[in-house]
């Protein structure tokens, strides 16, 4: 079946602009996660949604980052006033309750 | 911080078994061991997980020591397509979310 889909696959933008990254999870998966992978760095947790519960935002690096999940399905990660250090691959994952996470191939974000 | 320690890199000959070690000496009784891998330019891929018993699936085998302080991921017949970074992660089964990734082991399968 279809896996986790992320769009766009690549995004280049100028410093100071806002960007939106989209994630379509696997159908039926109640949990959705965002991670970030910077050049030479490991994967860093950003935020986690589980059903109708309040999201775990403990990994968001600053208040310029926000995410929402509409209708328990699609999620959007928004970065406002982008900085060069925001350049990274942003990965989305989804899972059923208590099951391993399945990842998309990410959005490669480049800030000029 | 990651709760696991892995060698930064390993080589394996094509067709041979690849044995990837992981130390998790501070693992607690209700934490599982998960293995993921990341092939270049792709998202991480789930491989296998276990609590205390050895596990096997179509991709790999997971051997966990009796004291649970270390484990080994075994790819029985490595192919060139198994070249990737392999991550060993410790977490609760119902951890409610975040995986804490370390630096992983970069496995190079050579012809």
mmCIF file with all atom_site columns, C-alpha atoms in Angstrom:
data_model
loop_
_atom_site.group_PDB
_atom_site.id
_atom_site.type_symbol
_atom_site.label_atom_id
_atom_site.label_alt_id
_atom_site.label_comp_id
_atom_site.label_asym_id
_atom_site.label_entity_id
_atom_site.label_seq_id
_atom_site.pdbx_PDB_ins_code
_atom_site.Cartn_x
_atom_site.Cartn_y
_atom_site.Cartn_z
_atom_site.occupancy
_atom_site.B_iso_or_equiv
_atom_site.pdbx_formal_charge
_atom_site.auth_seq_id
_atom_site.auth_comp_id
_atom_site.auth_asym_id
_atom_site.auth_atom_id
_atom_site.pdbx_PDB_model_num
ATOM 1   C CA . UNK A 1 1   ? 0.000  0.000   0.000  1.00 0.00 ? 1   UNK A CA 1
ATOM 2   C CA . UNK A 1 2   ? 0.893  3.657   -0.109 1.00 0.00 ? 2   UNK A CA 1
ATOM 3   C CA . UNK A 1 3   ? 3.542  4.843   2.301  1.00 0.00 ? 3   UNK A CA 1
ATOM 4   C CA . UNK A 1 4   ? 4.013  8.178   4.025  1.00 0.00 ? 4   UNK A CA 1
ATOM 5   C CA . UNK A 1 5   ? 4.006  10.937  1.427  1.00 0.00 ? 5   UNK A CA 1
ATOM 6   C CA . UNK A 1 6   ? 5.767  14.265  1.872  1.00 0.00 ? 6   UNK A CA 1
ATOM 7   C CA . UNK A 1 7   ? 5.673  17.351  -0.307 1.00 0.00 ? 7   UNK A CA 1
ATOM 8   C CA . UNK A 1 8   ? 7.488  19.100  -1.716 1.00 0.00 ? 8   UNK A CA 1
ATOM 9   C CA . UNK A 1 9   ? 10.468 16.794  -1.980 1.00 0.00 ? 9   UNK A CA 1
ATOM 10  C CA . UNK A 1 10  ? 12.748 19.802  -2.314 1.00 0.00 ? 10  UNK A CA 1
ATOM 11  C CA . UNK A 1 11  ? 12.226 23.427  -1.315 1.00 0.00 ? 11  UNK A CA 1
ATOM 12  C CA . UNK A 1 12  ? 14.584 26.347  -1.803 1.00 0.00 ? 12  UNK A CA 1
ATOM 13  C CA . UNK A 1 13  ? 13.642 29.680  -0.262 1.00 0.00 ? 13  UNK A CA 1
ATOM 14  C CA . UNK A 1 14  ? 15.176 32.937  0.827  1.00 0.00 ? 14  UNK A CA 1
ATOM 15  C CA . UNK A 1 15  ? 16.061 33.755  4.394  1.00 0.00 ? 15  UNK A CA 1
ATOM 16  C CA . UNK A 1 16  ? 13.151 35.410  6.156  1.00 0.00 ? 16  UNK A CA 1
ATOM 17  C CA . UNK A 1 17  ? 10.407 33.741  4.136  1.00 0.00 ? 17  UNK A CA 1
ATOM 18  C CA . UNK A 1 18  ? 7.821  31.385  5.613  1.00 0.00 ? 18  UNK A CA 1
ATOM 19  C CA . UNK A 1 19  ? 7.589  27.774  4.418  1.00 0.00 ? 19  UNK A CA 1
ATOM 20  C CA . UNK A 1 20  ? 5.003  25.033  4.761  1.00 0.00 ? 20  UNK A CA 1
ATOM 21  C CA . UNK A 1 21  ? 5.852  21.356  4.549  1.00 0.00 ? 21  UNK A CA 1
ATOM 22  C CA . UNK A 1 22  ? 3.155  18.749  4.087  1.00 0.00 ? 22  UNK A CA 1
ATOM 23  C CA . UNK A 1 23  ? 2.844  15.160  5.290  1.00 0.00 ? 23  UNK A CA 1
ATOM 24  C CA . UNK A 1 24  ? 0.238  12.596  4.254  1.00 0.00 ? 24  UNK A CA 1
ATOM 25  C CA . UNK A 1 25  ? 0.437  9.679   6.685  1.00 0.00 ? 25  UNK A CA 1
ATOM 26  C CA . UNK A 1 26  ? -0.453 6.072   5.953  1.00 0.00 ? 26  UNK A CA 1
ATOM 27  C CA . UNK A 1 27  ? -4.220 5.606   6.035  1.00 0.00 ? 27  UNK A CA 1
ATOM 28  C CA . UNK A 1 28  ? -5.411 4.426   9.417  1.00 0.00 ? 28  UNK A CA 1
ATOM 29  C CA . UNK A 1 29  ? -2.317 5.530   11.295 1.00 0.00 ? 29  UNK A CA 1
ATOM 30  C CA . UNK A 1 30  ? -3.322 7.509   14.353 1.00 0.00 ? 30  UNK A CA 1
ATOM 31  C CA . UNK A 1 31  ? 0.127  8.781   15.315 1.00 0.00 ? 31  UNK A CA 1
ATOM 32  C CA . UNK A 1 32  ? 2.172  11.263  13.281 1.00 0.00 ? 32  UNK A CA 1
ATOM 33  C CA . UNK A 1 33  ? 5.700  12.525  13.957 1.00 0.00 ? 33  UNK A CA 1
ATOM 34  C CA . UNK A 1 34  ? 8.021  15.170  12.548 1.00 0.00 ? 34  UNK A CA 1
ATOM 35  C CA . UNK A 1 35  ? 11.814 14.888  12.707 1.00 0.00 ? 35  UNK A CA 1
ATOM 36  C CA . UNK A 1 36  ? 14.667 16.979  11.325 1.00 0.00 ? 36  UNK A CA 1
ATOM 37  C CA . UNK A 1 37  ? 18.012 15.783  9.969  1.00 0.00 ? 37  UNK A CA 1
ATOM 38  C CA . UNK A 1 38  ? 20.654 18.442  9.512  1.00 0.00 ? 38  UNK A CA 1
ATOM 39  C CA . UNK A 1 39  ? 23.831 17.919  7.487  1.00 0.00 ? 39  UNK A CA 1
ATOM 40  C CA . UNK A 1 40  ? 26.169 15.748  9.495  1.00 0.00 ? 40  UNK A CA 1
ATOM 41  C CA . UNK A 1 41  ? 23.685 15.465  12.348 1.00 0.00 ? 41  UNK A CA 1
ATOM 42  C CA . UNK A 1 42  ? 21.438 12.685  13.503 1.00 0.00 ? 42  UNK A CA 1
ATOM 43  C CA . UNK A 1 43  ? 17.688 12.667  13.382 1.00 0.00 ? 43  UNK A CA 1
ATOM 44  C CA . UNK A 1 44  ? 16.123 15.098  15.834 1.00 0.00 ? 44  UNK A CA 1
ATOM 45  C CA . UNK A 1 45  ? 12.544 14.760  17.092 1.00 0.00 ? 45  UNK A CA 1
ATOM 46  C CA . UNK A 1 46  ? 10.363 17.831  16.599 1.00 0.00 ? 46  UNK A CA 1
ATOM 47  C CA . UNK A 1 47  ? 6.693  17.111  17.367 1.00 0.00 ? 47  UNK A CA 1
ATOM 48  C CA . UNK A 1 48  ? 4.257  14.213  17.795 1.00 0.00 ? 48  UNK A CA 1
ATOM 49  C CA . UNK A 1 49  ? 0.494  13.956  17.290 1.00 0.00 ? 49  UNK A CA 1
ATOM 50  C CA . UNK A 1 50  ? -1.605 11.100  18.699 1.00 0.00 ? 50  UNK A CA 1
ATOM 51  C CA . UNK A 1 51  ? -5.301 11.073  17.905 1.00 0.00 ? 51  UNK A CA 1
ATOM 52  C CA . UNK A 1 52  ? -7.152 13.950  19.534 1.00 0.00 ? 52  UNK A CA 1
ATOM 53  C CA . UNK A 1 53  ? -4.616 14.407  22.321 1.00 0.00 ? 53  UNK A CA 1
ATOM 54  C CA . UNK A 1 54  ? -2.583 17.576  22.698 1.00 0.00 ? 54  UNK A CA 1
ATOM 55  C CA . UNK A 1 55  ? 0.571  17.262  20.618 1.00 0.00 ? 55  UNK A CA 1
ATOM 56  C CA . UNK A 1 56  ? 3.988  16.748  22.193 1.00 0.00 ? 56  UNK A CA 1
ATOM 57  C CA . UNK A 1 57  ? 5.858  19.855  21.029 1.00 0.00 ? 57  UNK A CA 1
ATOM 58  C CA . UNK A 1 58  ? 8.899  19.312  23.188 1.00 0.00 ? 58  UNK A CA 1
ATOM 59  C CA . UNK A 1 59  ? 11.304 19.049  20.257 1.00 0.00 ? 59  UNK A CA 1
ATOM 60  C CA . UNK A 1 60  ? 10.412 22.238  18.410 1.00 0.00 ? 60  UNK A CA 1
ATOM 61  C CA . UNK A 1 61  ? 13.586 24.371  18.389 1.00 0.00 ? 61  UNK A CA 1
ATOM 62  C CA . UNK A 1 62  ? 11.917 27.798  18.529 1.00 0.00 ? 62  UNK A CA 1
ATOM 63  C CA . UNK A 1 63  ? 8.567  29.539  18.353 1.00 0.00 ? 63  UNK A CA 1
ATOM 64  C CA . UNK A 1 64  ? 9.133  30.038  14.626 1.00 0.00 ? 64  UNK A CA 1
ATOM 65  C CA . UNK A 1 65  ? 8.217  26.372  14.216 1.00 0.00 ? 65  UNK A CA 1
ATOM 66  C CA . UNK A 1 66  ? 4.645  25.138  14.428 1.00 0.00 ? 66  UNK A CA 1
ATOM 67  C CA . UNK A 1 67  ? 2.647  22.186  13.176 1.00 0.00 ? 67  UNK A CA 1
ATOM 68  C CA . UNK A 1 68  ? -0.937 21.190  12.870 1.00 0.00 ? 68  UNK A CA 1
ATOM 69  C CA . UNK A 1 69  ? -2.800 18.064  11.955 1.00 0.00 ? 69  UNK A CA 1
ATOM 70  C CA . UNK A 1 70  ? -6.203 18.508  10.414 1.00 0.00 ? 70  UNK A CA 1
ATOM 71  C CA . UNK A 1 71  ? -8.915 15.886  10.663 1.00 0.00 ? 71  UNK A CA 1
ATOM 72  C CA . UNK A 1 72  ? -6.531 13.425  12.210 1.00 0.00 ? 72  UNK A CA 1
ATOM 73  C CA . UNK A 1 73  ? -4.788 12.901  8.894  1.00 0.00 ? 73  UNK A CA 1
ATOM 74  C CA . UNK A 1 74  ? -2.678 15.386  6.919  1.00 0.00 ? 74  UNK A CA 1
ATOM 75  C CA . UNK A 1 75  ? -0.139 17.459  8.816  1.00 0.00 ? 75  UNK A CA 1
ATOM 76  C CA . UNK A 1 76  ? 1.607  20.714  7.960  1.00 0.00 ? 76  UNK A CA 1
ATOM 77  C CA . UNK A 1 77  ? 4.869  21.888  9.507  1.00 0.00 ? 77  UNK A CA 1
ATOM 78  C CA . UNK A 1 78  ? 5.319  25.653  9.225  1.00 0.00 ? 78  UNK A CA 1
ATOM 79  C CA . UNK A 1 79  ? 8.561  27.534  9.684  1.00 0.00 ? 79  UNK A CA 1
ATOM 80  C CA . UNK A 1 80  ? 8.225  31.299  9.927  1.00 0.00 ? 80  UNK A CA 1
ATOM 81  C CA . UNK A 1 81  ? 10.970 33.800  9.130  1.00 0.00 ? 81  UNK A CA 1
ATOM 82  C CA . UNK A 1 82  ? 13.346 31.058  8.006  1.00 0.00 ? 82  UNK A CA 1
ATOM 83  C CA . UNK A 1 83  ? 17.021 31.193  8.965  1.00 0.00 ? 83  UNK A CA 1
ATOM 84  C CA . UNK A 1 84  ? 19.955 29.477  7.306  1.00 0.00 ? 84  UNK A CA 1
ATOM 85  C CA . UNK A 1 85  ? 20.277 27.067  10.228 1.00 0.00 ? 85  UNK A CA 1
ATOM 86  C CA . UNK A 1 86  ? 16.810 25.754  9.352  1.00 0.00 ? 86  UNK A CA 1
ATOM 87  C CA . UNK A 1 87  ? 18.306 24.093  6.277  1.00 0.00 ? 87  UNK A CA 1
ATOM 88  C CA . UNK A 1 88  ? 17.788 20.352  6.749  1.00 0.00 ? 88  UNK A CA 1
ATOM 89  C CA . UNK A 1 89  ? 15.777 17.347  5.649  1.00 0.00 ? 89  UNK A CA 1
ATOM 90  C CA . UNK A 1 90  ? 12.422 17.323  7.415  1.00 0.00 ? 90  UNK A CA 1
ATOM 91  C CA . UNK A 1 91  ? 11.051 13.816  7.875  1.00 0.00 ? 91  UNK A CA 1
ATOM 92  C CA . UNK A 1 92  ? 7.538  12.730  8.727  1.00 0.00 ? 92  UNK A CA 1
ATOM 93  C CA . UNK A 1 93  ? 6.571  9.347   10.159 1.00 0.00 ? 93  UNK A CA 1
ATOM 94  C CA . UNK A 1 94  ? 3.307  7.693   11.093 1.00 0.00 ? 94  UNK A CA 1
ATOM 95  C CA . UNK A 1 95  ? 2.260  4.609   13.025 1.00 0.00 ? 95  UNK A CA 1
ATOM 96  C CA . UNK A 1 96  ? -0.668 2.680   14.390 1.00 0.00 ? 96  UNK A CA 1
ATOM 97  C CA . UNK A 1 97  ? -0.979 2.587   18.170 1.00 0.00 ? 97  UNK A CA 1
ATOM 98  C CA . UNK A 1 98  ? 2.058  0.931   19.718 1.00 0.00 ? 98  UNK A CA 1
ATOM 99  C CA . UNK A 1 99  ? 3.505  -0.056  16.335 1.00 0.00 ? 99  UNK A CA 1
ATOM 100 C CA . UNK A 1 100 ? 6.832  0.903   14.749 1.00 0.00 ? 100 UNK A CA 1
ATOM 101 C CA . UNK A 1 101 ? 7.006  4.154   12.850 1.00 0.00 ? 101 UNK A CA 1
ATOM 102 C CA . UNK A 1 102 ? 7.048  4.339   9.064  1.00 0.00 ? 102 UNK A CA 1
ATOM 103 C CA . UNK A 1 103 ? 8.915  7.264   7.538  1.00 0.00 ? 103 UNK A CA 1
ATOM 104 C CA . UNK A 1 104 ? 8.508  9.270   4.365  1.00 0.00 ? 104 UNK A CA 1
ATOM 105 C CA . UNK A 1 105 ? 11.522 10.279  2.293  1.00 0.00 ? 105 UNK A CA 1
ATOM 106 C CA . UNK A 1 106 ? 11.473 13.817  3.610  1.00 0.00 ? 106 UNK A CA 1
ATOM 107 C CA . UNK A 1 107 ? 11.510 17.375  2.327  1.00 0.00 ? 107 UNK A CA 1
ATOM 108 C CA . UNK A 1 108 ? 14.971 18.808  1.683  1.00 0.00 ? 108 UNK A CA 1
ATOM 109 C CA . UNK A 1 109 ? 14.800 22.465  2.719  1.00 0.00 ? 109 UNK A CA 1
ATOM 110 C CA . UNK A 1 110 ? 17.507 24.876  1.644  1.00 0.00 ? 110 UNK A CA 1
ATOM 111 C CA . UNK A 1 111 ? 17.566 28.460  2.938  1.00 0.00 ? 111 UNK A CA 1
ATOM 112 C CA . UNK A 1 112 ? 19.588 30.877  0.827  1.00 0.00 ? 112 UNK A CA 1
ATOM 113 C CA . UNK B 2 1   ? 20.786 11.804  24.603 1.00 0.00 ? 1   UNK B CA 1
ATOM 114 C CA . UNK B 2 2   ? 20.757 8.415   22.891 1.00 0.00 ? 2   UNK B CA 1
ATOM 115 C CA . UNK B 2 3   ? 20.841 5.463   25.244 1.00 0.00 ? 3   UNK B CA 1
ATOM 116 C CA . UNK B 2 4   ? 22.803 3.268   22.853 1.00 0.00 ? 4   UNK B CA 1
ATOM 117 C CA . UNK B 2 5   ? 26.385 2.932   21.668 1.00 0.00 ? 5   UNK B CA 1
ATOM 118 C CA . UNK B 2 6   ? 27.274 1.627   18.210 1.00 0.00 ? 6   UNK B CA 1
ATOM 119 C CA . UNK B 2 7   ? 30.502 1.456   16.212 1.00 0.00 ? 7   UNK B CA 1
ATOM 120 C CA . UNK B 2 8   ? 30.590 4.308   13.696 1.00 0.00 ? 8   UNK B CA 1
ATOM 121 C CA . UNK B 2 9   ? 31.341 2.092   10.704 1.00 0.00 ? 9   UNK B CA 1
ATOM 122 C CA . UNK B 2 10  ? 31.651 -1.521  9.571  1.00 0.00 ? 10  UNK B CA 1
ATOM 123 C CA . UNK B 2 11  ? 32.429 -3.356  6.352  1.00 0.00 ? 11  UNK B CA 1
ATOM 124 C CA . UNK B 2 12  ? 30.939 -6.622  5.178  1.00 0.00 ? 12  UNK B CA 1
ATOM 125 C CA . UNK B 2 13  ? 31.541 -8.767  2.120  1.00 0.00 ? 13  UNK B CA 1
ATOM 126 C CA . UNK B 2 14  ? 28.586 -9.339  -0.158 1.00 0.00 ? 14  UNK B CA 1
ATOM 127 C CA . UNK B 2 15  ? 26.872 -12.639 0.597  1.00 0.00 ? 15  UNK B CA 1
ATOM 128 C CA . UNK B 2 16  ? 28.294 -12.883 4.091  1.00 0.00 ? 16  UNK B CA 1
ATOM 129 C CA . UNK B 2 17  ? 26.429 -12.261 7.330  1.00 0.00 ? 17  UNK B CA 1
ATOM 130 C CA . UNK B 2 18  ? 26.590 -8.747  8.722  1.00 0.00 ? 18  UNK B CA 1
ATOM 131 C CA . UNK B 2 19  ? 26.592 -8.595  12.508 1.00 0.00 ? 19  UNK B CA 1
ATOM 132 C CA . UNK B 2 20  ? 25.935 -5.131  13.908 1.00 0.00 ? 20  UNK B CA 1
ATOM 133 C CA . UNK B 2 21  ? 26.464 -4.700  17.653 1.00 0.00 ? 21  UNK B CA 1
ATOM 134 C CA . UNK B 2 22  ? 24.746 -2.296  20.001 1.00 0.00 ? 22  UNK B CA 1
ATOM 135 C CA . UNK B 2 23  ? 25.332 -1.553  23.667 1.00 0.00 ? 23  UNK B CA 1
ATOM 136 C CA . UNK B 2 24  ? 22.436 -0.371  25.811 1.00 0.00 ? 24  UNK B CA 1
ATOM 137 C CA . UNK B 2 25  ? 23.686 -0.958  29.330 1.00 0.00 ? 25  UNK B CA 1
ATOM 138 C CA . UNK B 2 26  ? 21.155 1.410   30.956 1.00 0.00 ? 26  UNK B CA 1
ATOM 139 C CA . UNK B 2 27  ? 18.089 -0.185  29.383 1.00 0.00 ? 27  UNK B CA 1
ATOM 140 C CA . UNK B 2 28  ? 15.152 -0.508  31.767 1.00 0.00 ? 28  UNK B CA 1
ATOM 141 C CA . UNK B 2 29  ? 12.945 -3.550  32.127 1.00 0.00 ? 29  UNK B CA 1
ATOM 142 C CA . UNK B 2 30  ? 10.076 -2.296  29.997 1.00 0.00 ? 30  UNK B CA 1
ATOM 143 C CA . UNK B 2 31  ? 12.134 -0.803  27.187 1.00 0.00 ? 31  UNK B CA 1
ATOM 144 C CA . UNK B 2 32  ? 12.370 -2.402  23.787 1.00 0.00 ? 32  UNK B CA 1
ATOM 145 C CA . UNK B 2 33  ? 15.277 -2.470  21.355 1.00 0.00 ? 33  UNK B CA 1
ATOM 146 C CA . UNK B 2 34  ? 14.393 -1.142  17.888 1.00 0.00 ? 34  UNK B CA 1
ATOM 147 C CA . UNK B 2 35  ? 16.495 -1.226  14.746 1.00 0.00 ? 35  UNK B CA 1
ATOM 148 C CA . UNK B 2 36  ? 16.021 1.120   11.809 1.00 0.00 ? 36  UNK B CA 1
ATOM 149 C CA . UNK B 2 37  ? 18.213 1.751   8.786  1.00 0.00 ? 37  UNK B CA 1
ATOM 150 C CA . UNK B 2 38  ? 18.579 4.719   6.484  1.00 0.00 ? 38  UNK B CA 1
ATOM 151 C CA . UNK B 2 39  ? 19.704 4.305   2.922  1.00 0.00 ? 39  UNK B CA 1
ATOM 152 C CA . UNK B 2 40  ? 21.162 7.432   1.366  1.00 0.00 ? 40  UNK B CA 1
ATOM 153 C CA . UNK B 2 41  ? 18.542 10.079  0.529  1.00 0.00 ? 41  UNK B CA 1
ATOM 154 C CA . UNK B 2 42  ? 15.689 8.015   1.936  1.00 0.00 ? 42  UNK B CA 1
ATOM 155 C CA . UNK B 2 43  ? 13.767 8.094   5.198  1.00 0.00 ? 43  UNK B CA 1
ATOM 156 C CA . UNK B 2 44  ? 14.584 5.581   7.928  1.00 0.00 ? 44  UNK B CA 1
ATOM 157 C CA . UNK B 2 45  ? 13.173 2.101   7.434  1.00 0.00 ? 45  UNK B CA 1
ATOM 158 C CA . UNK B 2 46  ? 11.970 -0.073  10.317 1.00 0.00 ? 46  UNK B CA 1
ATOM 159 C CA . UNK B 2 47  ? 13.785 -3.422  10.501 1.00 0.00 ? 47  UNK B CA 1
ATOM 160 C CA . UNK B 2 48  ? 12.922 -5.264  13.697 1.00 0.00 ? 48  UNK B CA 1
ATOM 161 C CA . UNK B 2 49  ? 12.344 -4.843  17.419 1.00 0.00 ? 49  UNK B CA 1
ATOM 162 C CA . UNK B 2 50  ? 12.400 -7.011  20.553 1.00 0.00 ? 50  UNK B CA 1
ATOM 163 C CA . UNK B 2 51  ? 12.122 -6.993  24.330 1.00 0.00 ? 51  UNK B CA 1
ATOM 164 C CA . UNK B 2 52  ? 14.148 -9.925  25.626 1.00 0.00 ? 52  UNK B CA 1
ATOM 165 C CA . UNK B 2 53  ? 13.626 -12.852 23.286 1.00 0.00 ? 53  UNK B CA 1
ATOM 166 C CA . UNK B 2 54  ? 15.482 -13.235 20.032 1.00 0.00 ? 54  UNK B CA 1
ATOM 167 C CA . UNK B 2 55  ? 13.422 -12.157 17.050 1.00 0.00 ? 55  UNK B CA 1
ATOM 168 C CA . UNK B 2 56  ? 13.556 -12.964 13.344 1.00 0.00 ? 56  UNK B CA 1
ATOM 169 C CA . UNK B 2 57  ? 11.685 -11.599 10.368 1.00 0.00 ? 57  UNK B CA 1
ATOM 170 C CA . UNK B 2 58  ? 12.177 -11.535 6.627  1.00 0.00 ? 58  UNK B CA 1
ATOM 171 C CA . UNK B 2 59  ? 14.799 -8.830  6.869  1.00 0.00 ? 59  UNK B CA 1
ATOM 172 C CA . UNK B 2 60  ? 16.962 -9.721  9.836  1.00 0.00 ? 60  UNK B CA 1
ATOM 173 C CA . UNK B 2 61  ? 17.462 -11.409 13.177 1.00 0.00 ? 61  UNK B CA 1
ATOM 174 C CA . UNK B 2 62  ? 17.833 -9.664  16.523 1.00 0.00 ? 62  UNK B CA 1
ATOM 175 C CA . UNK B 2 63  ? 19.828 -11.314 19.277 1.00 0.00 ? 63  UNK B CA 1
ATOM 176 C CA . UNK B 2 64  ? 19.475 -9.770  22.740 1.00 0.00 ? 64  UNK B CA 1
ATOM 177 C CA . UNK B 2 65  ? 21.792 -10.873 25.535 1.00 0.00 ? 65  UNK B CA 1
ATOM 178 C CA . UNK B 2 66  ? 20.271 -12.393 28.633 1.00 0.00 ? 66  UNK B CA 1
ATOM 179 C CA . UNK B 2 67  ? 21.095 -9.323  30.741 1.00 0.00 ? 67  UNK B CA 1
ATOM 180 C CA . UNK B 2 68  ? 19.648 -7.139  27.929 1.00 0.00 ? 68  UNK B CA 1
ATOM 181 C CA . UNK B 2 69  ? 22.621 -4.812  28.043 1.00 0.00 ? 69  UNK B CA 1
ATOM 182 C CA . UNK B 2 70  ? 23.567 -5.438  24.438 1.00 0.00 ? 70  UNK B CA 1
ATOM 183 C CA . UNK B 2 71  ? 22.154 -6.771  21.210 1.00 0.00 ? 71  UNK B CA 1
ATOM 184 C CA . UNK B 2 72  ? 23.224 -7.751  17.714 1.00 0.00 ? 72  UNK B CA 1
ATOM 185 C CA . UNK B 2 73  ? 21.391 -7.220  14.463 1.00 0.00 ? 73  UNK B CA 1
ATOM 186 C CA . UNK B 2 74  ? 22.170 -9.930  11.940 1.00 0.00 ? 74  UNK B CA 1
ATOM 187 C CA . UNK B 2 75  ? 21.652 -9.581  8.199  1.00 0.00 ? 75  UNK B CA 1
ATOM 188 C CA . UNK B 2 76  ? 22.166 -13.190 7.155  1.00 0.00 ? 76  UNK B CA 1
ATOM 189 C CA . UNK B 2 77  ? 23.262 -12.667 3.543  1.00 0.00 ? 77  UNK B CA 1
ATOM 190 C CA . UNK B 2 78  ? 24.239 -9.058  3.009  1.00 0.00 ? 78  UNK B CA 1
ATOM 191 C CA . UNK B 2 79  ? 23.757 -7.521  -0.434 1.00 0.00 ? 79  UNK B CA 1
ATOM 192 C CA . UNK B 2 80  ? 25.020 -4.244  -1.864 1.00 0.00 ? 80  UNK B CA 1
ATOM 193 C CA . UNK B 2 81  ? 21.534 -2.820  -1.257 1.00 0.00 ? 81  UNK B CA 1
ATOM 194 C CA . UNK B 2 82  ? 22.044 -3.287  2.483  1.00 0.00 ? 82  UNK B CA 1
ATOM 195 C CA . UNK B 2 83  ? 24.637 -0.511  2.492  1.00 0.00 ? 83  UNK B CA 1
ATOM 196 C CA . UNK B 2 84  ? 23.099 2.042   4.880  1.00 0.00 ? 84  UNK B CA 1
ATOM 197 C CA . UNK B 2 85  ? 23.318 3.637   8.308  1.00 0.00 ? 85  UNK B CA 1
ATOM 198 C CA . UNK B 2 86  ? 21.854 1.320   10.930 1.00 0.00 ? 86  UNK B CA 1
ATOM 199 C CA . UNK B 2 87  ? 20.332 2.790   14.085 1.00 0.00 ? 87  UNK B CA 1
ATOM 200 C CA . UNK B 2 88  ? 19.794 0.916   17.342 1.00 0.00 ? 88  UNK B CA 1
ATOM 201 C CA . UNK B 2 89  ? 17.202 2.672   19.525 1.00 0.00 ? 89  UNK B CA 1
ATOM 202 C CA . UNK B 2 90  ? 15.868 1.907   22.979 1.00 0.00 ? 90  UNK B CA 1
ATOM 203 C CA . UNK B 2 91  ? 12.343 2.937   23.890 1.00 0.00 ? 91  UNK B CA 1
ATOM 204 C CA . UNK B 2 92  ? 9.061  2.027   25.478 1.00 0.00 ? 92  UNK B CA 1
ATOM 205 C CA . UNK B 2 93  ? 6.581  0.005   23.449 1.00 0.00 ? 93  UNK B CA 1
ATOM 206 C CA . UNK B 2 94  ? 3.919  2.594   24.121 1.00 0.00 ? 94  UNK B CA 1
ATOM 207 C CA . UNK B 2 95  ? 6.427  5.389   24.388 1.00 0.00 ? 95  UNK B CA 1
ATOM 208 C CA . UNK B 2 96  ? 4.033  7.747   22.774 1.00 0.00 ? 96  UNK B CA 1
ATOM 209 C CA . UNK B 2 97  ? 6.267  9.014   20.156 1.00 0.00 ? 97  UNK B CA 1
ATOM 210 C CA . UNK B 2 98  ? 9.755  10.202  19.872 1.00 0.00 ? 98  UNK B CA 1
ATOM 211 C CA . UNK B 2 99  ? 12.585 7.990   18.786 1.00 0.00 ? 99  UNK B CA 1
ATOM 212 C CA . UNK B 2 100 ? 15.962 9.171   20.052 1.00 0.00 ? 100 UNK B CA 1
ATOM 213 C CA . UNK B 2 101 ? 18.432 8.454   17.264 1.00 0.00 ? 101 UNK B CA 1
ATOM 214 C CA . UNK B 2 102 ? 22.147 8.205   17.905 1.00 0.00 ? 102 UNK B CA 1
ATOM 215 C CA . UNK B 2 103 ? 24.814 8.369   15.220 1.00 0.00 ? 103 UNK B CA 1
ATOM 216 C CA . UNK B 2 104 ? 24.295 4.770   14.099 1.00 0.00 ? 104 UNK B CA 1
ATOM 217 C CA . UNK B 2 105 ? 26.649 2.402   12.287 1.00 0.00 ? 105 UNK B CA 1
ATOM 218 C CA . UNK B 2 106 ? 27.471 3.040   8.650  1.00 0.00 ? 106 UNK B CA 1
ATOM 219 C CA . UNK B 2 107 ? 27.553 -0.423  7.054  1.00 0.00 ? 107 UNK B CA 1
ATOM 220 C CA . UNK B 2 108 ? 29.343 -0.766  3.736  1.00 0.00 ? 108 UNK B CA 1
ATOM 221 C CA . UNK B 2 109 ? 28.706 -4.001  1.862  1.00 0.00 ? 109 UNK B CA 1
ATOM 222 C CA . UNK B 2 110 ? 31.481 -4.606  -0.633 1.00 0.00 ? 110 UNK B CA 1
ATOM 223 C CA . UNK B 2 111 ? 31.530 -6.930  -3.659 1.00 0.00 ? 111 UNK B CA 1
#
